[in-house]
Tab-separated table of C-alpha atoms and ligand atoms in Angstrom:
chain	number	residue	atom	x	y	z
A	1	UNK	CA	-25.081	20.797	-12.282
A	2	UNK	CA	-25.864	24.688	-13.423
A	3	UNK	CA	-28.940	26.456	-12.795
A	4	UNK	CA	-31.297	26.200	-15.205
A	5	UNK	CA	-31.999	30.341	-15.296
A	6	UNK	CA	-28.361	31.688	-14.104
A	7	UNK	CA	-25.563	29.832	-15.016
A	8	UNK	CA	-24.656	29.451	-11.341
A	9	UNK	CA	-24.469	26.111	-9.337
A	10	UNK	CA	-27.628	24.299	-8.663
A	11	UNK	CA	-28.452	24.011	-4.810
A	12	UNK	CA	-31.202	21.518	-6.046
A	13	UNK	CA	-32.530	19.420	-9.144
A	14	UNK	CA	-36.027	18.522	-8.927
A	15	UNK	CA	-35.755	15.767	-11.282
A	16	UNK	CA	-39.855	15.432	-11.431
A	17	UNK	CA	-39.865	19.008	-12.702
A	18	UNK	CA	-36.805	18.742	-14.679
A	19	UNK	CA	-35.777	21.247	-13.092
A	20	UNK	CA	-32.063	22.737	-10.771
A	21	UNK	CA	-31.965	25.674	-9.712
A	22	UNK	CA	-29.344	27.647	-7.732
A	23	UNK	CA	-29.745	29.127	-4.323
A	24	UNK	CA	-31.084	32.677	-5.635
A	25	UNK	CA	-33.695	31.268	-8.055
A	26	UNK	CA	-34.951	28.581	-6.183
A	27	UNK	CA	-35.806	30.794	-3.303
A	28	UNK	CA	-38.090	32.469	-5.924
A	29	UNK	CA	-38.939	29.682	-7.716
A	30	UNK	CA	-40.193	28.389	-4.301
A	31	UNK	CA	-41.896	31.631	-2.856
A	32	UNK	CA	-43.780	31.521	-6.798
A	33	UNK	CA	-45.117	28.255	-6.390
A	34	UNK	CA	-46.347	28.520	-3.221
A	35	UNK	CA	-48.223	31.362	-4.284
A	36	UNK	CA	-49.915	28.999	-7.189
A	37	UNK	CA	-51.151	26.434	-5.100
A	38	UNK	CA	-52.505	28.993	-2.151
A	39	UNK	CA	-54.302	30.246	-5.690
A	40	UNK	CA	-54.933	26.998	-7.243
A	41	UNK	CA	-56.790	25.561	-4.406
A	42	UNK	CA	-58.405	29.057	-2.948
A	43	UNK	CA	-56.835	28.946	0.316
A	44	UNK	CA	-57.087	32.712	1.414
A	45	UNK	CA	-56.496	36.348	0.342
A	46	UNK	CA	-54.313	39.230	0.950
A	47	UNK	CA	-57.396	40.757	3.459
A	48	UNK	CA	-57.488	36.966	5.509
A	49	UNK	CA	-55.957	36.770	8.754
A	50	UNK	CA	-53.467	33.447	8.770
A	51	UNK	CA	-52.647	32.062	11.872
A	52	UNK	CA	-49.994	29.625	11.030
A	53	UNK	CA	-48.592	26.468	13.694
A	54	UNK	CA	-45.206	27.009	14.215
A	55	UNK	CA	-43.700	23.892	15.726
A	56	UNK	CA	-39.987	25.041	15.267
A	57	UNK	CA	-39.223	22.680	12.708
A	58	UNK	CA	-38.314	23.461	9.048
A	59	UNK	CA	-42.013	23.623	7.430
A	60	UNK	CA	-43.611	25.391	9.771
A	61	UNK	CA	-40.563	27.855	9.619
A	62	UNK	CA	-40.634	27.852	6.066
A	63	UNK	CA	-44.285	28.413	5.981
A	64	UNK	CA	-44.304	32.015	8.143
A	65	UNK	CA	-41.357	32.875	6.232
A	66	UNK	CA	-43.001	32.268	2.602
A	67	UNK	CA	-46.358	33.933	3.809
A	68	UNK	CA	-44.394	37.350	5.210
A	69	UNK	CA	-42.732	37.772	1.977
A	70	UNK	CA	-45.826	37.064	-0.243
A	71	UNK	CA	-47.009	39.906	2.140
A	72	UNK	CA	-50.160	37.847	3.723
A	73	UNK	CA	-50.720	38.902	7.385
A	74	UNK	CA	-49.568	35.943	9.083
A	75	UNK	CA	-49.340	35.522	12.962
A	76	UNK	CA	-47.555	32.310	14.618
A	77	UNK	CA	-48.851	29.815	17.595
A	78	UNK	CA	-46.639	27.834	19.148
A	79	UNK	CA	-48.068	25.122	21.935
A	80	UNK	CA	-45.718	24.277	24.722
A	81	UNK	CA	-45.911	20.557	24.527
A	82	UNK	CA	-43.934	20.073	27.292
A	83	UNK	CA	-42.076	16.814	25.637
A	84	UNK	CA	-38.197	16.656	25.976
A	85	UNK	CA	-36.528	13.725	26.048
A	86	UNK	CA	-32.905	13.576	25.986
A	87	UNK	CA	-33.061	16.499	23.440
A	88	UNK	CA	-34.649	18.939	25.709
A	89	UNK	CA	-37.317	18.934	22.270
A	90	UNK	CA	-39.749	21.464	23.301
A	91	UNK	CA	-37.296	24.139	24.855
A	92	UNK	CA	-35.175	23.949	22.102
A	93	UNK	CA	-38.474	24.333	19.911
A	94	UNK	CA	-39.816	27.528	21.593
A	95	UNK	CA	-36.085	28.968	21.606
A	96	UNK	CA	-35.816	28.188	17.787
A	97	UNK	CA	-39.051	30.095	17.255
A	98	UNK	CA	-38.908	32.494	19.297
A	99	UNK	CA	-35.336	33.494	17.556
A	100	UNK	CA	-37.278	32.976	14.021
A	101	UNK	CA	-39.980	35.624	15.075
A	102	UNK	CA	-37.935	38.104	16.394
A	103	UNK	CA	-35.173	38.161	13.583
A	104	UNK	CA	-37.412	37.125	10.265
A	105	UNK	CA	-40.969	38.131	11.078
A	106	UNK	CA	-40.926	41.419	13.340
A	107	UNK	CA	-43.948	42.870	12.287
A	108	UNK	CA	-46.080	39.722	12.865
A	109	UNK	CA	-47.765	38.490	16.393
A	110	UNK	CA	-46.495	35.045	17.972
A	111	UNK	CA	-48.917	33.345	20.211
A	112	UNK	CA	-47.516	31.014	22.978
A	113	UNK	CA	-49.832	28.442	24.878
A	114	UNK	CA	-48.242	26.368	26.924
A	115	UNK	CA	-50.391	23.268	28.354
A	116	UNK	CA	-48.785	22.755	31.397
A	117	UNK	CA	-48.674	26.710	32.530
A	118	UNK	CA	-52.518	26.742	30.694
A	119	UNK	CA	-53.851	23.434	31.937
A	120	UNK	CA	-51.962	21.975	34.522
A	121	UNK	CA	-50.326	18.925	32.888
A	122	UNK	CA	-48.029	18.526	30.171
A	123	UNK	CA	-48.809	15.601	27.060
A	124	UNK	CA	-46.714	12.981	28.399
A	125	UNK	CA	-48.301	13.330	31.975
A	126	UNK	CA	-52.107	13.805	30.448
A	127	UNK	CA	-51.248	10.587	28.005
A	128	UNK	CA	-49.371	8.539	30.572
A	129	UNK	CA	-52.762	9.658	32.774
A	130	UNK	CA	-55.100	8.153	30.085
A	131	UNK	CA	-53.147	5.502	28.871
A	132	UNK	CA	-51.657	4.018	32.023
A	133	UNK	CA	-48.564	4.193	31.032
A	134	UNK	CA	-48.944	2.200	27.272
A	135	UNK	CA	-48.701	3.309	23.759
A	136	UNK	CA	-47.277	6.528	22.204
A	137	UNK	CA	-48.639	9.922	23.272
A	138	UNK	CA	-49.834	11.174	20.194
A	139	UNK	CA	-53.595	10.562	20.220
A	140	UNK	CA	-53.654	12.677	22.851
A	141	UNK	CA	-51.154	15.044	21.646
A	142	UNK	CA	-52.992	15.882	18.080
A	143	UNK	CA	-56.210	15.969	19.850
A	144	UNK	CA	-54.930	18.677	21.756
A	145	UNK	CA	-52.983	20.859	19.252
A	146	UNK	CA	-55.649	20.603	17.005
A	147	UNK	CA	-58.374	21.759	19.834
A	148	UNK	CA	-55.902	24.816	20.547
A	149	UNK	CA	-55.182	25.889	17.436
A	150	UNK	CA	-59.193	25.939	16.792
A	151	UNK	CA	-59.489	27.672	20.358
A	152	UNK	CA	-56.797	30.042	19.372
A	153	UNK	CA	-57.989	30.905	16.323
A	154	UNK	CA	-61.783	31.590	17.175
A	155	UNK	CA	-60.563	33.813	20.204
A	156	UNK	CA	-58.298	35.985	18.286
A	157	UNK	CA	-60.597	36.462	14.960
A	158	UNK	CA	-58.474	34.405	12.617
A	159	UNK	CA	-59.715	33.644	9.297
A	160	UNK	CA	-57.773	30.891	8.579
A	161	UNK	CA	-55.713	28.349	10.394
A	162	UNK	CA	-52.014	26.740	8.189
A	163	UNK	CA	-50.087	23.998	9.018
A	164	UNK	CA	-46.855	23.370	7.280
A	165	UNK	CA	-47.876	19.493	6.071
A	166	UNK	CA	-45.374	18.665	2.867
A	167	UNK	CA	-45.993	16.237	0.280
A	168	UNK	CA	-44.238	13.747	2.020
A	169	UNK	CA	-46.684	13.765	5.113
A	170	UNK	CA	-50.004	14.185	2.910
A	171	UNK	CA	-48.602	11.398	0.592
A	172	UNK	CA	-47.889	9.095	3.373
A	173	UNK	CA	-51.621	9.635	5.217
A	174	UNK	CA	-52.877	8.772	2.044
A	175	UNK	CA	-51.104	5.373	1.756
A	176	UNK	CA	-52.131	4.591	5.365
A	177	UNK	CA	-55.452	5.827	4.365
A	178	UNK	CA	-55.506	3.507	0.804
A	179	UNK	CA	-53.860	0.380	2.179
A	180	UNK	CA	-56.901	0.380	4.491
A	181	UNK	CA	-59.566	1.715	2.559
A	182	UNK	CA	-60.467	4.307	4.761
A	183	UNK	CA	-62.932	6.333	2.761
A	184	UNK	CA	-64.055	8.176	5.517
A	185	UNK	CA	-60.722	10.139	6.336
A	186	UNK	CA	-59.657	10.205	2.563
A	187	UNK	CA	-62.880	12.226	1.725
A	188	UNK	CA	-61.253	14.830	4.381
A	189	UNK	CA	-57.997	14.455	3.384
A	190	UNK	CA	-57.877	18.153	1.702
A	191	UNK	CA	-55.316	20.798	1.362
A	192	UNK	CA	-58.212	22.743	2.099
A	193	UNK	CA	-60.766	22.168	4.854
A	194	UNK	CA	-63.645	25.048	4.571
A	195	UNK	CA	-64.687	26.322	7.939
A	196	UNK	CA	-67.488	24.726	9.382
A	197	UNK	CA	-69.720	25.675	12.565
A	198	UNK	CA	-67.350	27.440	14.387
A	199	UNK	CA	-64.233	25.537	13.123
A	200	UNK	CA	-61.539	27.632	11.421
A	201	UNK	CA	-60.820	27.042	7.745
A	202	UNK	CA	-57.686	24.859	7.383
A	203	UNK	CA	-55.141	24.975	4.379
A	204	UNK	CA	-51.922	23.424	3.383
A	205	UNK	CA	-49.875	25.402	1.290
A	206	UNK	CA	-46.917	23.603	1.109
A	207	UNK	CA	-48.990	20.324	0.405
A	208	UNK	CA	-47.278	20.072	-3.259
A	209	UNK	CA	-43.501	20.330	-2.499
A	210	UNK	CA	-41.379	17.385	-1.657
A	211	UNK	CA	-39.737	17.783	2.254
A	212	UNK	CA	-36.535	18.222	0.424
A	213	UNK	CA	-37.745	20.963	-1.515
A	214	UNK	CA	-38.749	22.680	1.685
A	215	UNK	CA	-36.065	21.532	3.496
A	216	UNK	CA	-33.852	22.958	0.868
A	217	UNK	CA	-35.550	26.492	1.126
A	218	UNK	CA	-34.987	26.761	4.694
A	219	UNK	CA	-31.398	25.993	4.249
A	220	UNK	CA	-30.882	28.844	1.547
A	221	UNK	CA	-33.343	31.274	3.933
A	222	UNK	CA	-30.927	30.706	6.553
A	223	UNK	CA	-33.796	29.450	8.673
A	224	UNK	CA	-32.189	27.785	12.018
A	225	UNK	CA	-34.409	25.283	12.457
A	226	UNK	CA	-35.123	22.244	15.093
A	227	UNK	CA	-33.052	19.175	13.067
A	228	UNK	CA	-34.612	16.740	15.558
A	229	UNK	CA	-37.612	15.297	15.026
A	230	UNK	CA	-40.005	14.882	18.411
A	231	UNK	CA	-38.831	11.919	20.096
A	232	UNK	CA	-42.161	10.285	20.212
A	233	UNK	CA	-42.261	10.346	16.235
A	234	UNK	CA	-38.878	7.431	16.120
A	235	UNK	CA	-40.726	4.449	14.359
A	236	UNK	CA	-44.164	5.648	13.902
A	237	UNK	CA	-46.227	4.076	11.291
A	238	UNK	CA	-46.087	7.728	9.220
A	239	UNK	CA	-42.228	7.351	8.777
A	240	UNK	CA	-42.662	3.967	7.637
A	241	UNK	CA	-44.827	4.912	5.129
A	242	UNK	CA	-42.490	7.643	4.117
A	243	UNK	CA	-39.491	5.533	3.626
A	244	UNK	CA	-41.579	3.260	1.425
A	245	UNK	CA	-42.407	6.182	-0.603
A	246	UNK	CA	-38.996	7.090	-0.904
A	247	UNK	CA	-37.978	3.622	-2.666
A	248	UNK	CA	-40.876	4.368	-4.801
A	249	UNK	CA	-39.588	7.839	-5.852
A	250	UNK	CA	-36.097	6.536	-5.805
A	251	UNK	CA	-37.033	4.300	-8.820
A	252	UNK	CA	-39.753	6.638	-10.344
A	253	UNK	CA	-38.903	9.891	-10.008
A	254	UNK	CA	-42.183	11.800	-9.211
A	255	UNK	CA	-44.447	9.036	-8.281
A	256	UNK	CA	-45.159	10.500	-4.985
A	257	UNK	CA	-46.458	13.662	-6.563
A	258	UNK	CA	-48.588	11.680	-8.915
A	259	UNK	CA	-50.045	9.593	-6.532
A	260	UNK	CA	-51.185	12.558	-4.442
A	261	UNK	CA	-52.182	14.761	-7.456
A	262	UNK	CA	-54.004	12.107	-8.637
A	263	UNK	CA	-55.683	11.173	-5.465
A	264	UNK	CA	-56.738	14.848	-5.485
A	265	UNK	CA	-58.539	14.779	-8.833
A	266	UNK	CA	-60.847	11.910	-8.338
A	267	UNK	CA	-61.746	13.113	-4.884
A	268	UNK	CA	-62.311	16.563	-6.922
A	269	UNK	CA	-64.193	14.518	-9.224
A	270	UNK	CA	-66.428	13.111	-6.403
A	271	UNK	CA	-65.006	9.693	-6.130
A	272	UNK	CA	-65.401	10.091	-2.672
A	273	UNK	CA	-68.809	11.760	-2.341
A	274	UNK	CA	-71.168	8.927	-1.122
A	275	UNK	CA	-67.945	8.589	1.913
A	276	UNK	CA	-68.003	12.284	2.337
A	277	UNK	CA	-72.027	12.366	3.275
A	278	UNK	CA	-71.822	9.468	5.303
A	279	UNK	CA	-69.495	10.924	7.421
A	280	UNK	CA	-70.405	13.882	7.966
A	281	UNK	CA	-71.980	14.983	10.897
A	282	UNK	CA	-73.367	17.836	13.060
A	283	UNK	CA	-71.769	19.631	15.448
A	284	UNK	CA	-72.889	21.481	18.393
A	285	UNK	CA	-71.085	23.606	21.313
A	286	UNK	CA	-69.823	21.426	24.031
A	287	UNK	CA	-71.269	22.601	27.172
A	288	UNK	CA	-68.075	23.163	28.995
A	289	UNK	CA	-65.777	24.812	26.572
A	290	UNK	CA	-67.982	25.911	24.138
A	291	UNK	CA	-65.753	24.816	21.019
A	292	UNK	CA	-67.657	22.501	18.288
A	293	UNK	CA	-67.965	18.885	18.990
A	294	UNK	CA	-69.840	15.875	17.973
A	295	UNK	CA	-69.776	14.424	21.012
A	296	UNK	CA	-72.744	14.703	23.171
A	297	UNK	CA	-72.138	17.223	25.952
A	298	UNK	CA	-68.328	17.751	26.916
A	299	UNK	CA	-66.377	17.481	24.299
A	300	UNK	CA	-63.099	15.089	23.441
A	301	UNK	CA	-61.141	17.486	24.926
A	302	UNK	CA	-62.199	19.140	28.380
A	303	UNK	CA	-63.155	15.133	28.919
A	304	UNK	CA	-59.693	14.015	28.586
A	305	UNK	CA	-58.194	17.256	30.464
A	306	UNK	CA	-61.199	16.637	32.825
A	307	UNK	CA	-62.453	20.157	32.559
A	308	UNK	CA	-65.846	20.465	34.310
A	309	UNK	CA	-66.360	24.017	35.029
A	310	UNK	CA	-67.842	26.686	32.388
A	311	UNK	CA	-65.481	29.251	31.384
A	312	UNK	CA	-65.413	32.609	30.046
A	313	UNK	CA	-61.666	32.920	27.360
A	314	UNK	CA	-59.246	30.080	29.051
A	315	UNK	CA	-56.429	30.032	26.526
A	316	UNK	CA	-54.797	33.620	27.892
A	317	UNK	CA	-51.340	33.198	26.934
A	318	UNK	CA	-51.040	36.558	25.828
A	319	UNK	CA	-50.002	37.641	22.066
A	320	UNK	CA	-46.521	38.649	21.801
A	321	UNK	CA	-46.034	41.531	19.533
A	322	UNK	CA	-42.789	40.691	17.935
A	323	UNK	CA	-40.761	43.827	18.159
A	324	UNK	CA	-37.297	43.183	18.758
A	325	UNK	CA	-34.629	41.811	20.405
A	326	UNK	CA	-34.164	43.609	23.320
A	327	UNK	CA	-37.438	43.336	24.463
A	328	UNK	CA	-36.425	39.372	24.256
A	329	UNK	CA	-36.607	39.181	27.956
A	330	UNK	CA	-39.913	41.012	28.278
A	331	UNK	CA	-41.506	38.508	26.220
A	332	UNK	CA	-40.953	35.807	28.617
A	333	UNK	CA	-42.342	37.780	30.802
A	334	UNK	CA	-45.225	38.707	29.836
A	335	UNK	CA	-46.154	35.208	28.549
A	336	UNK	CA	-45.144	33.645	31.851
A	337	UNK	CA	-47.380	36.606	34.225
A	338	UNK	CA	-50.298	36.168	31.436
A	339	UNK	CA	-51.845	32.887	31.697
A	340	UNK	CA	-54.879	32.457	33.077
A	341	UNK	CA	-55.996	28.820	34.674
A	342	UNK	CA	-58.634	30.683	36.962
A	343	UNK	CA	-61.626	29.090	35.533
A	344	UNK	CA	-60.233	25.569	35.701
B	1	Q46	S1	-48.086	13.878	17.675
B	1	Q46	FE1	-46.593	12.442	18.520
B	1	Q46	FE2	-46.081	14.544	16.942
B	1	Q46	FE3	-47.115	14.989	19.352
B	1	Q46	S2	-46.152	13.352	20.498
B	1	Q46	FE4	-44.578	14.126	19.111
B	1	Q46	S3	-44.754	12.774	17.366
B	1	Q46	S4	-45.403	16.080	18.438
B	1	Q46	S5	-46.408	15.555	15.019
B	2	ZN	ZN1	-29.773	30.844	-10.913
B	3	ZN	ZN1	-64.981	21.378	25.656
């Protein structure tokens, strides 16, 4: 198969575009569409300050990389999970991203928060706390990314907070979501989530391309990249979903777009308005933390961390200015020496 603008071989086809490209002009082809959807759905501006979550894998990769070049001022977080399995998962993460920052993004700021250096415990331990020992870690786990990133994000004066969420993850939520009619979390399911009393503004940029499509840029970026996937996500219900989907797309080529463009124009449309107002609620300042909650008092959080005490700035994992690779070592350093639990 020849590229479509070159001549050259085709890296991809994107047979729902009609489209193959080789390595050269998909890269473009990629960074240019990217740039259309952050337009399309008004995510941010060239004066915004992105923070982007940067779990080590491909997207999130991607994601920094795309927003450098389109010359956005991104920054990175990274949260220390502390979850390794046989893979040694979250070293190999931090390594992986650490390496990306240093070599692809040196102008830009990575944040590090580790939970066990910042709060004491790592996920497994806090969920096997919880849980007694049953059941998967990630309620706890996406509670507490997404309470960090937040945290992160209000502390530091970011505008906006990106994830790298692909098609394929967006499209599967919304089949869990369908299948049981949950009108409620399909009236939030958004590529973009305006801020909102003290919660950051929340976009998806990549929300249109397949995971092959942004699998295939990293691969022609030269983006070394985590392969494995987090040990706790083996035979969750989202892959399940997503290998349903892929029979679908299999047969029809493009139905998974469809199905999620489509989904995105009624709920433009208002199909999901009467869900939307129903659900939504107030928040107020939790009176521990101070981050926005609808619970009454503490909020989800510092009651499953059981944090009691008032606090002035906990998350202190200091910003790493990205400056090179000799001052690799420093880094760790200063990360390590910087973190603050004195208020716990
Ligand atoms: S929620 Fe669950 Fe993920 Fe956390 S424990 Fe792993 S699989 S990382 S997106
Ligand atoms: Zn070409
Ligand atoms: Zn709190």
């Amino acid at each position: 198969m020849r590229c479509r603008k070159c001549d050259s071989a085709a890296v991809i086809n994107m047979r729902h575009h009609k489209l193959a490209l080789c390595a050269e002009h998909y890269g473009e082809w990629f960074v240019t569409s990217t740039q259309r959807t952050i337009e399309k759905y008004k995510m941010f501006d060239h004066d915004a300050r992105i923070l982007v979550a940067v779990s080590g894998g491909k997207d999130s990769l991607a994601l920094w990389d795309v927003l450098t070049r389109l010359d956005y001022q991104a920054d990175g977080l990274y949260i220390g999970l502390g979850i390794q399995g046989d893979i040694a998962y979250s070293d190999q993460s931090l390594a992986r991203v650490r390496e990306f920052a240093v070599q692809v993004v040196p102008n830009a700021t990575l944040h590090v928060v580790d939970l066990e250096e910042t709060y004491g415990k790592t996920i497994p331990e806090i969920s096997h706390e919880k849980m007694r020992g049953h059941g998967k870690p990630c309620s706890a786990c996406g509670l507490t990314k997404r309470y960090v990133m937040n945290r992160l994000a209000a502390e530091r004066g970011y505008d906006v907070l990106a994830t790298g969420h692909n098609l394929d993850d967006e499209a599967a939520v919304l089949m869990q979501n369908t299948l049981h009619w949950q009108t409620g979390y399909l009236a939030r399911q958004a590529p973009v989530l305006p801020s909102s009393d003290g919660l950051a503004k929340k976009v998806k940029p990549f929300c249109r391309f397949y995971e092959r499509e942004t699998a295939t840029y990293a691969l022609v970026r030269g983006i070394d990249y985590v392969y494995d996937e987090c040990p706790h996500a083996v035979g969750n219900l989202t892959n399940f979903y997503k290998t349903l989907l892929n029979q679908l797309e299999t047969e029809s080529p493009g139905a998974k777009l469809q199905f999620y463009i489509q989904f995105l124009k009624a709920r433009e449309e208002g199909f999901f308005q009467a869900a939307a107002d129903k659900v939504s609620v107030e928040l107020h300042a939790c009176e521990v933390c101070g981050q926005p909650t609808t619970a009454p008092g503490r909020c989800a959080f510092c009651r499953m961390w059981g944090i009691t005490a008032p606090h002035g700035t906990l998350i202190s994992a200091d910003a790493i200015a990205v400056r090179g690779e000799d001052e690799f070592d420093d880094v760790e350093m200063r990360v390590a020496e910087s973190v603050d639990v004195s208020g716990l």
